[in-house]
Amino acid sequence: MLEQRYRWKNKHLREHVDVLDGNRAPHILLQNATYLNQSLRKWIKANIWIYDDRIVYIGDNLPDKLDDCEIVDCQGSLLVPGYIEPHSHPFQLYNPQTLACYASYFGTTTLINDNLMLFLQLEKKKAFSLLKELRNIPASMYWWCRFDGQTELRNEETIFTHGDVKAWLEHDAVLQGGELTAWPRLLAGDDMMLHWIQEAKRMRKQIEGHFPGASEKTLAKMMLFGADCDHEAMTGKEVLSRLMQGYTVSLRNSSIRPDLENILKEIHELGIDQYDNFFFTTDGSSPSFHERGFIDAMIKIAIEQGVPIIDAYNMATINVARYYNIEYLHGNIATGRVANINFLQCETEPAPVSVLAKGKWVKRDGVELEDSSVVHWDEYGFGELQLDWELDSNDLEFSMPFGFEMVNDVITKPYSITSDYSDGNLSFEHDECYFVMVDRGGEWRINTMVKGFANQLCGFASTYSNTGDIVLIGKRKDDMLLAFQRMKEIGGGIVIAEQGRIIFEMRLALKGLISEKTMPELIKEEKELKQLLQDRGYVFSDPIYTLLFFSATHLPYIRVTPTGMYDIMNKTVLFPTIMR
């Protein structure tokens, strides 16, 4: 289903040429601009003509017509292409529009986005209509096509159908297949997944891996199957092993894995001094992590770690565009490209003072301009969550002999339950809590215990999770039910109850999964949530990712999924869900 086959229609292309012929005036003239020319690997001085969302000329000449043209004297500024985020998860409480708007203030004006939530929550026609509307925001939005649900889903074969996956792959806004979180299935003989990879390669689209801790032999196998890139290298040696097998390596600095500084130190120690096969990603970090910036912050780290300045900017721009075969649109400042341009004070400060996105100012002389575009989320199935079922004390019965223990923010292992949980209240003297996952439709539940999440948390309810199902955690069953009830009243979100009263609520107005609030508002709420949990015994750094990955089966060792308690290593359901 091709919503827009061409970026510009014939009449638009004729208008662009008319500007060069002197029949039309450009909309913006960037005069005396010193810009990064990546073909020459030099800073070059030129005049840049922009018409609508496109650069129509770069050189010494000035336009013949200047009627209603905005003339900007760029003396004293350095211009670089808009930065590209190649691995965005645009549903980490924020939504694609609010993320893109906020990122653009930091110069990241192109995002290549995960489609998992759209795949799981929307039927194809509505999802594609939403992609079409998101073309109208200032940032340039591209997408992946997932091949699996990142968890054990009931009837997954009816969700990830061949027809739907192929339709996504054929969509012009989709640049890659993956990420391959279910790659062990591929190694075990999943020929349908292998066929989808083959289809993506036939369409000249890339395949993104997800190979944490993979051996050299596994990396080689996945390269033979068609993987092109991996973002899971956590050390310099892991970067080298991927380069040796022919991968492009996406270097990560995220709220869960802030690895970039250490990785760069280690690859330099290994003698790696070529950067054409590298680019950067923040890998869907939680909102508050982005207070310090987006891709601009990674360029800054790279420069500080001795990466040559032009290579540091290339890793955020042209390297990404070349990899995804969109160099004709993005990644450099040249004739014919989309007018995404960052204005810097100096070459060692990648955070821009001014930003053009699609030829429109989104930031000017340090002032962030409001995004006037409106996305009507309710028209695409992202209305307020409405639950037509109740939860009661019968749903909070616990008899499972083992639970799961948190090793870190996202890794969980099994443990034998030793606490007495029969009276509905647990002691604050230990770090075990009741844990319930309930189907969003109210059909099933699974009850167990979680160790290491908190030691003084009374009641917690969240509709934010990898699968969209509801998570309840706490020491007091009455407070867990109270938190659930309040979460239901506000139409979905995250709620904390304590001793019979609500002490925190974060409303996720879009289907109980994402917020319509701006990033600064959301950052404030997330920081408050994190502080409240840490005050009650949460010892890790990122509760948002903890919630997201309780059910994620691409990480060890045990997970709570819609099929039940799932053993990752042995690929078996240990205890199935209970029908309500």
XYZ file of C-alpha atoms in Angstrom, residues 41-537:
497
model
C 35.229 16.752 3.881
C 35.687 20.498 4.312
C 33.862 23.574 5.513
C 32.848 25.497 2.370
C 31.409 28.995 1.955
C 28.382 29.363 -0.355
C 24.871 30.744 -0.774
C 22.039 28.275 -0.200
C 18.631 28.688 -1.855
C 15.610 26.991 -0.317
C 12.194 26.632 -1.912
C 9.449 25.079 0.240
C 11.091 22.049 1.868
C 13.981 21.615 -0.575
C 17.463 22.968 -1.197
C 17.391 24.043 -4.863
C 20.885 25.476 -5.219
C 24.234 25.776 -3.443
C 27.032 27.916 -4.842
C 28.372 31.424 -5.348
C 25.378 32.798 -7.256
C 22.479 34.798 -5.865
C 18.861 34.496 -7.068
C 17.552 36.776 -9.826
C 14.262 37.210 -7.984
C 14.002 37.921 -4.268
C 10.289 38.814 -3.932
C 9.100 37.842 -0.435
C 12.299 35.873 0.080
C 13.655 35.657 3.629
C 17.344 36.562 3.494
C 19.464 35.212 6.353
C 23.049 36.380 6.783
C 24.852 33.294 8.091
C 28.107 35.079 8.861
C 29.420 33.711 12.153
C 27.490 30.423 11.975
C 28.459 26.930 10.848
C 25.831 24.885 9.031
C 25.554 21.102 9.207
C 22.837 18.712 8.005
C 19.974 17.863 10.326
C 20.877 14.883 12.497
C 19.262 11.477 11.966
C 18.101 9.080 14.691
C 18.247 5.668 12.962
C 16.716 3.558 15.743
C 13.841 5.356 17.408
C 11.208 3.786 19.661
C 8.670 6.648 19.554
C 6.247 5.271 22.155
C 8.201 5.441 25.441
C 5.419 7.389 27.179
C 5.891 10.112 24.551
C 4.253 9.809 21.145
C 5.865 10.168 17.699
C 4.782 13.785 17.283
C 5.908 15.055 20.692
C 9.186 13.130 20.443
C 9.932 14.479 16.968
C 9.067 18.044 17.964
C 11.340 17.945 21.009
C 14.154 16.170 19.158
C 14.094 18.779 16.408
C 14.944 21.499 18.947
C 18.238 19.629 19.431
C 18.785 19.309 15.677
C 17.569 15.732 15.216
C 15.110 16.314 12.402
C 14.846 12.814 10.888
C 13.744 9.745 12.858
C 13.528 6.110 11.711
C 10.894 4.583 13.965
C 9.824 1.256 15.436
C 6.326 0.253 14.288
C 5.653 -2.370 16.998
C 2.954 -0.468 18.875
C 1.184 0.429 15.644
C 1.360 -3.200 14.517
C -0.056 -4.531 17.783
C -2.642 -1.832 18.487
C -4.001 -0.713 15.101
C -5.366 -2.405 12.045
C -3.271 -1.820 8.960
C -5.462 0.774 7.229
C -5.542 3.071 10.265
C -1.827 2.622 10.869
C -0.989 3.629 7.310
C -3.316 6.620 7.521
C -1.473 7.722 10.660
C 1.871 7.401 8.866
C 0.478 9.621 6.131
C -0.605 12.294 8.625
C 2.779 12.193 10.352
C 4.324 13.318 7.059
C 2.873 16.749 7.826
C 4.886 17.423 10.980
C 8.184 19.337 10.654
C 10.404 16.304 11.259
C 10.956 13.634 8.610
C 9.499 10.325 9.838
C 10.450 6.891 8.533
C 9.661 3.443 9.924
C 10.717 -0.175 10.448
C 8.668 -3.299 9.938
C 8.718 -5.710 12.853
C 8.650 -9.473 12.288
C 7.697 -10.462 15.850
C 5.996 -9.074 18.946
C 9.027 -9.134 21.267
C 7.055 -11.358 23.635
C 5.037 -14.595 23.634
C 1.686 -13.570 22.190
C -1.446 -15.633 22.021
C -2.098 -16.543 18.379
C 0.889 -14.554 17.134
C 0.456 -16.074 13.682
C -2.867 -14.213 13.338
C -1.178 -10.896 14.209
C 2.075 -11.102 12.252
C 0.484 -12.445 9.097
C 2.379 -12.684 5.848
C 0.002 -10.222 4.201
C 0.375 -7.558 6.868
C 4.144 -7.876 7.178
C 4.566 -7.689 3.413
C 2.255 -4.658 3.194
C 4.386 -2.855 5.778
C 7.598 -3.787 3.971
C 6.183 -2.424 0.715
C 5.211 0.909 2.283
C 7.400 3.709 0.991
C 7.992 5.132 4.486
C 9.433 1.809 5.715
C 13.210 1.579 5.325
C 14.039 -1.678 7.067
C 12.867 -4.950 8.546
C 13.458 -5.688 12.208
C 14.747 -5.238 14.732
C 15.163 -9.025 14.950
C 14.382 -9.616 18.617
C 13.230 -13.180 17.810
C 16.407 -14.140 15.970
C 16.751 -17.418 17.962
C 13.585 -18.548 16.161
C 15.264 -17.775 12.876
C 18.278 -19.886 13.821
C 15.914 -22.656 14.925
C 14.302 -22.856 11.484
C 11.577 -20.190 11.216
C 11.299 -20.019 7.432
C 8.542 -17.418 7.419
C 10.824 -14.926 9.143
C 13.584 -15.842 6.718
C 11.175 -15.245 3.824
C 10.347 -11.766 5.173
C 14.059 -11.003 5.367
C 14.412 -12.158 1.776
C 11.518 -9.912 0.763
C 13.096 -6.914 2.490
C 16.391 -7.550 0.704
C 14.575 -7.889 -2.622
C 13.083 -4.447 -1.990
C 16.588 -3.098 -1.251
C 15.673 -2.462 2.378
C 17.928 -3.113 5.348
C 17.635 -5.634 8.179
C 18.294 -4.451 11.737
C 19.598 -7.034 14.186
C 19.244 -7.295 17.942
C 22.115 -9.510 19.038
C 23.221 -8.770 22.628
C 26.076 -11.034 23.666
C 26.057 -12.888 20.343
C 29.101 -15.016 19.557
C 31.217 -14.531 16.467
C 29.645 -17.649 14.929
C 26.115 -16.402 15.616
C 26.926 -13.001 14.134
C 28.257 -14.729 11.034
C 25.102 -16.840 10.713
C 22.858 -13.799 11.034
C 24.889 -11.973 8.404
C 24.353 -14.948 6.075
C 20.614 -14.753 6.754
C 20.620 -11.079 5.765
C 21.243 -8.867 8.814
C 22.991 -5.589 7.986
C 23.385 -3.689 11.260
C 23.334 -4.251 15.007
C 23.037 -1.756 17.864
C 23.764 -4.156 20.733
C 27.557 -3.893 20.955
C 28.412 -2.963 24.544
C 32.227 -3.070 24.377
C 34.957 -2.235 21.911
C 35.590 -5.940 21.306
C 31.921 -6.474 20.451
C 32.103 -3.574 17.995
C 35.172 -5.141 16.362
C 33.528 -8.564 16.111
C 30.603 -7.001 14.249
C 32.850 -5.035 11.911
C 34.801 -8.205 11.147
C 31.599 -9.938 10.036
C 30.641 -7.040 7.765
C 28.068 -5.256 9.923
C 27.364 -1.580 10.142
C 27.467 -0.807 13.864
C 25.035 1.563 15.505
C 26.770 2.918 18.612
C 24.339 3.339 21.472
C 23.982 5.805 24.298
C 20.642 5.272 26.021
C 18.944 5.475 29.382
C 19.537 1.734 29.855
C 22.919 1.513 28.143
C 24.842 4.836 28.277
C 27.806 3.098 26.647
C 29.115 5.496 24.025
C 32.008 7.082 25.928
C 33.385 3.708 27.017
C 32.890 2.106 23.594
C 34.785 4.905 21.850
C 37.666 4.625 24.316
C 37.866 0.888 23.736
C 37.669 0.976 19.935
C 40.471 3.547 19.890
C 42.545 1.268 22.121
C 41.912 -1.477 19.565
C 43.276 0.776 16.822
C 39.965 1.422 15.080
C 40.189 4.859 13.458
C 37.791 4.577 10.506
C 34.201 5.634 11.113
C 32.305 5.155 7.841
C 30.485 2.071 9.173
C 29.309 3.708 12.393
C 26.333 5.805 13.364
C 24.646 6.822 16.612
C 21.400 5.908 18.377
C 19.690 6.809 21.651
C 17.615 3.586 21.289
C 14.268 4.841 22.557
C 15.419 6.290 25.858
C 12.990 7.333 28.576
C 11.873 11.000 28.450
C 14.114 12.399 31.181
C 17.267 11.025 29.529
C 16.669 13.482 26.698
C 16.987 16.542 28.898
C 20.636 16.530 27.835
C 19.822 16.268 24.135
C 19.492 13.687 21.382
C 21.992 12.847 18.643
C 23.726 16.187 19.275
C 24.804 14.937 22.691
C 26.359 11.855 21.084
C 28.311 13.964 18.580
C 29.637 15.956 21.532
C 30.790 12.790 23.305
C 32.465 11.544 20.114
C 34.377 14.802 19.649
C 35.469 14.747 23.291
C 36.712 11.160 22.825
C 38.939 12.104 19.923
C 36.787 11.251 16.930
C 37.719 13.670 14.106
C 35.121 16.418 13.954
C 33.899 15.750 10.425
C 33.618 12.016 11.154
C 31.595 12.793 14.289
C 29.080 14.795 12.239
C 29.074 12.192 9.465
C 28.116 9.494 11.986
C 24.986 11.515 12.727
C 24.117 12.379 9.139
C 25.556 11.080 5.869
C 26.554 7.640 7.218
C 22.945 6.969 8.186
C 21.540 8.301 4.932
C 23.903 6.205 2.814
C 23.133 3.078 4.804
C 19.378 3.499 4.333
C 19.673 4.580 0.673
C 18.133 7.994 1.358
C 21.228 10.085 0.621
C 19.348 11.751 -2.224
C 17.025 13.276 0.429
C 18.899 13.467 3.719
C 22.272 13.507 5.405
C 24.030 16.335 3.607
C 23.606 19.933 2.537
C 23.431 19.768 -1.245
C 21.136 20.631 -4.119
C 17.969 18.522 -4.171
C 18.048 17.524 -0.508
C 15.331 18.165 2.055
C 16.107 21.459 3.798
C 16.997 20.069 7.234
C 19.822 22.324 8.433
C 21.371 23.011 11.834
C 23.092 26.320 12.638
C 25.974 26.007 15.106
C 28.028 28.519 17.051
C 31.206 26.499 16.547
C 32.214 23.093 15.232
C 32.772 21.590 18.686
C 29.268 22.508 19.919
C 26.786 20.313 17.980
C 23.722 21.568 19.883
C 22.210 24.007 17.345
C 21.269 27.623 17.936
C 18.801 27.541 15.028
C 17.166 24.657 13.160
C 15.420 24.359 9.810
C 13.236 21.271 9.308
C 11.712 20.820 5.863
C 12.547 24.457 5.174
C 10.637 25.748 8.225
C 12.173 27.250 11.343
C 11.615 25.080 14.400
C 14.237 26.947 16.429
C 15.517 30.445 15.781
C 18.354 32.149 17.648
C 17.877 29.880 20.628
C 14.094 30.246 20.751
C 12.080 27.047 20.301
C 9.064 27.645 18.053
C 5.785 25.912 18.788
C 4.779 23.060 16.500
C 1.399 24.041 15.058
C 0.732 20.667 13.429
C -2.059 18.624 14.997
C -2.370 14.837 14.936
C -5.916 13.621 15.594
C -4.965 10.513 17.526
C -8.515 9.472 18.316
C -9.244 9.069 14.605
C -6.613 6.330 14.442
C -7.742 4.270 17.413
C -5.730 6.068 20.090
C -8.648 7.326 22.122
C -9.092 7.131 25.874
C -8.802 3.634 27.321
C -12.166 2.300 28.451
C -12.246 -0.924 30.443
C -15.677 -2.554 30.715
C -14.678 -5.064 33.380
C -13.889 -4.981 37.101
C -11.064 -6.342 39.210
C -11.743 -7.719 42.710
C -10.028 -9.564 45.519
C -10.571 -12.919 43.810
C -8.153 -11.758 41.116
C -5.412 -11.242 43.705
C -4.990 -14.845 44.838
C -1.414 -16.102 44.875
C -0.276 -19.729 44.961
C 2.668 -19.954 42.538
C 5.736 -21.588 44.153
C 8.220 -19.270 42.480
C 8.412 -15.715 41.256
C 10.924 -13.617 39.391
C 13.778 -11.489 40.713
C 15.144 -8.341 39.139
C 18.852 -8.557 38.337
C 18.914 -5.035 36.894
C 16.465 -2.660 35.226
C 15.495 -5.188 32.550
C 16.940 -8.642 33.366
C 14.886 -10.990 35.549
C 15.584 -14.492 36.889
C 13.407 -17.040 38.757
C 13.465 -17.376 42.525
C 11.700 -19.561 45.092
C 9.076 -17.697 47.110
C 9.751 -17.765 50.845
C 7.454 -15.034 52.192
C 4.022 -15.606 53.672
C 1.590 -13.916 51.286
C -1.677 -15.339 52.600
C -3.121 -12.359 54.515
C -3.106 -9.722 51.764
C -0.280 -7.633 53.252
C 3.449 -8.157 52.864
C 6.144 -6.982 55.242
C 8.210 -3.904 54.461
C 11.216 -5.800 55.828
C 11.901 -7.514 52.485
C 11.805 -6.565 48.794
C 9.141 -9.011 47.586
C 5.879 -7.668 46.139
C 2.739 -9.139 44.683
C 2.756 -9.039 40.899
C -0.229 -9.413 38.594
C -0.505 -9.096 34.831
C -4.077 -8.813 33.558
C -5.247 -8.957 29.981
C -6.364 -5.541 28.742
C -9.602 -7.183 27.639
C -10.102 -8.777 31.060
C -9.941 -12.357 29.789
C -6.919 -13.736 31.643
C -4.448 -13.010 34.425
C -1.231 -14.347 35.883
C -0.300 -13.904 39.561
C 3.199 -14.275 40.941
C 5.740 -12.400 43.053
C 8.493 -9.970 42.062
C 11.648 -9.581 44.137
C 13.845 -6.509 43.903
C 11.331 -4.013 42.500
C 10.576 -2.239 45.804
C 10.280 -2.872 49.535
C 7.767 -0.199 50.618
C 5.430 0.085 47.641
C 1.811 -0.338 48.673
C -0.085 -0.309 45.387
C 0.939 0.338 41.791
C -1.008 -0.017 38.533
C 0.134 0.568 34.963
C -1.395 0.188 31.518
C 2.028 0.969 30.061
C 3.728 -2.283 29.098
C 5.271 -4.015 26.097
C 2.064 -5.888 25.289
C -0.388 -3.191 26.389
C -1.652 -5.417 29.198
C -2.096 -4.194 32.775
C 0.543 -4.610 35.478
C -0.204 -4.447 39.220
C 2.546 -4.471 41.856
C 2.499 -3.885 45.597
C 2.610 -4.940 49.224
C -1.046 -4.191 49.994
C -3.788 -5.825 47.970
C -6.299 -3.127 48.895
C -3.962 -0.431 47.581
C -3.324 -2.432 44.419
C -7.063 -2.537 43.767
C -7.362 1.178 44.578
C -4.577 2.006 42.140
C -6.269 -0.110 39.468
C -9.602 1.615 40.008
C -8.079 5.089 39.733
C -6.116 4.048 36.661
C -9.399 2.912 35.118
C -11.125 6.212 36.009
C -8.475 8.372 34.315
C -8.595 6.333 31.125
C -5.290 4.529 31.528
C -1.862 5.412 32.828
C 0.348 4.823 35.868
C -0.995 5.200 39.418
C 0.518 4.744 42.891
C -1.714 4.235 45.942
C -0.525 4.277 49.525
C -2.483 3.538 52.688
C -5.848 4.145 51.055
C -5.013 7.301 49.054
C -3.648 8.113 45.616
C -0.204 9.742 45.789
C 0.692 9.790 42.083
C -1.001 9.487 38.729
C 0.301 9.837 35.182
C -2.515 9.855 32.683
C -1.696 8.201 29.360
C -4.580 9.584 27.361
C -3.758 7.754 24.134
C -5.135 4.258 24.715
C -3.453 4.051 28.111
C -0.108 3.575 26.362
C 1.277 6.996 25.481
C 0.824 10.604 26.536
C -0.395 13.580 24.556
C 1.643 15.951 26.768
C 4.738 17.808 25.633
C 8.133 16.341 26.436
C 8.960 18.902 29.157
C 5.671 18.081 30.916
C 6.286 14.370 30.534
C 9.869 14.631 31.769
C 8.613 16.296 34.952
C 6.051 13.529 35.531
C 8.540 10.744 34.835
C 11.096 12.199 37.252
C 8.435 12.429 39.956
C 7.454 8.801 39.346
C 11.062 7.665 39.483
C 11.698 9.522 42.737
C 8.580 8.080 44.395
C 9.595 4.554 43.420
C 13.182 5.026 44.523
C 11.943 6.364 47.869
C 10.039 3.058 48.182
C 12.977 0.824 47.391
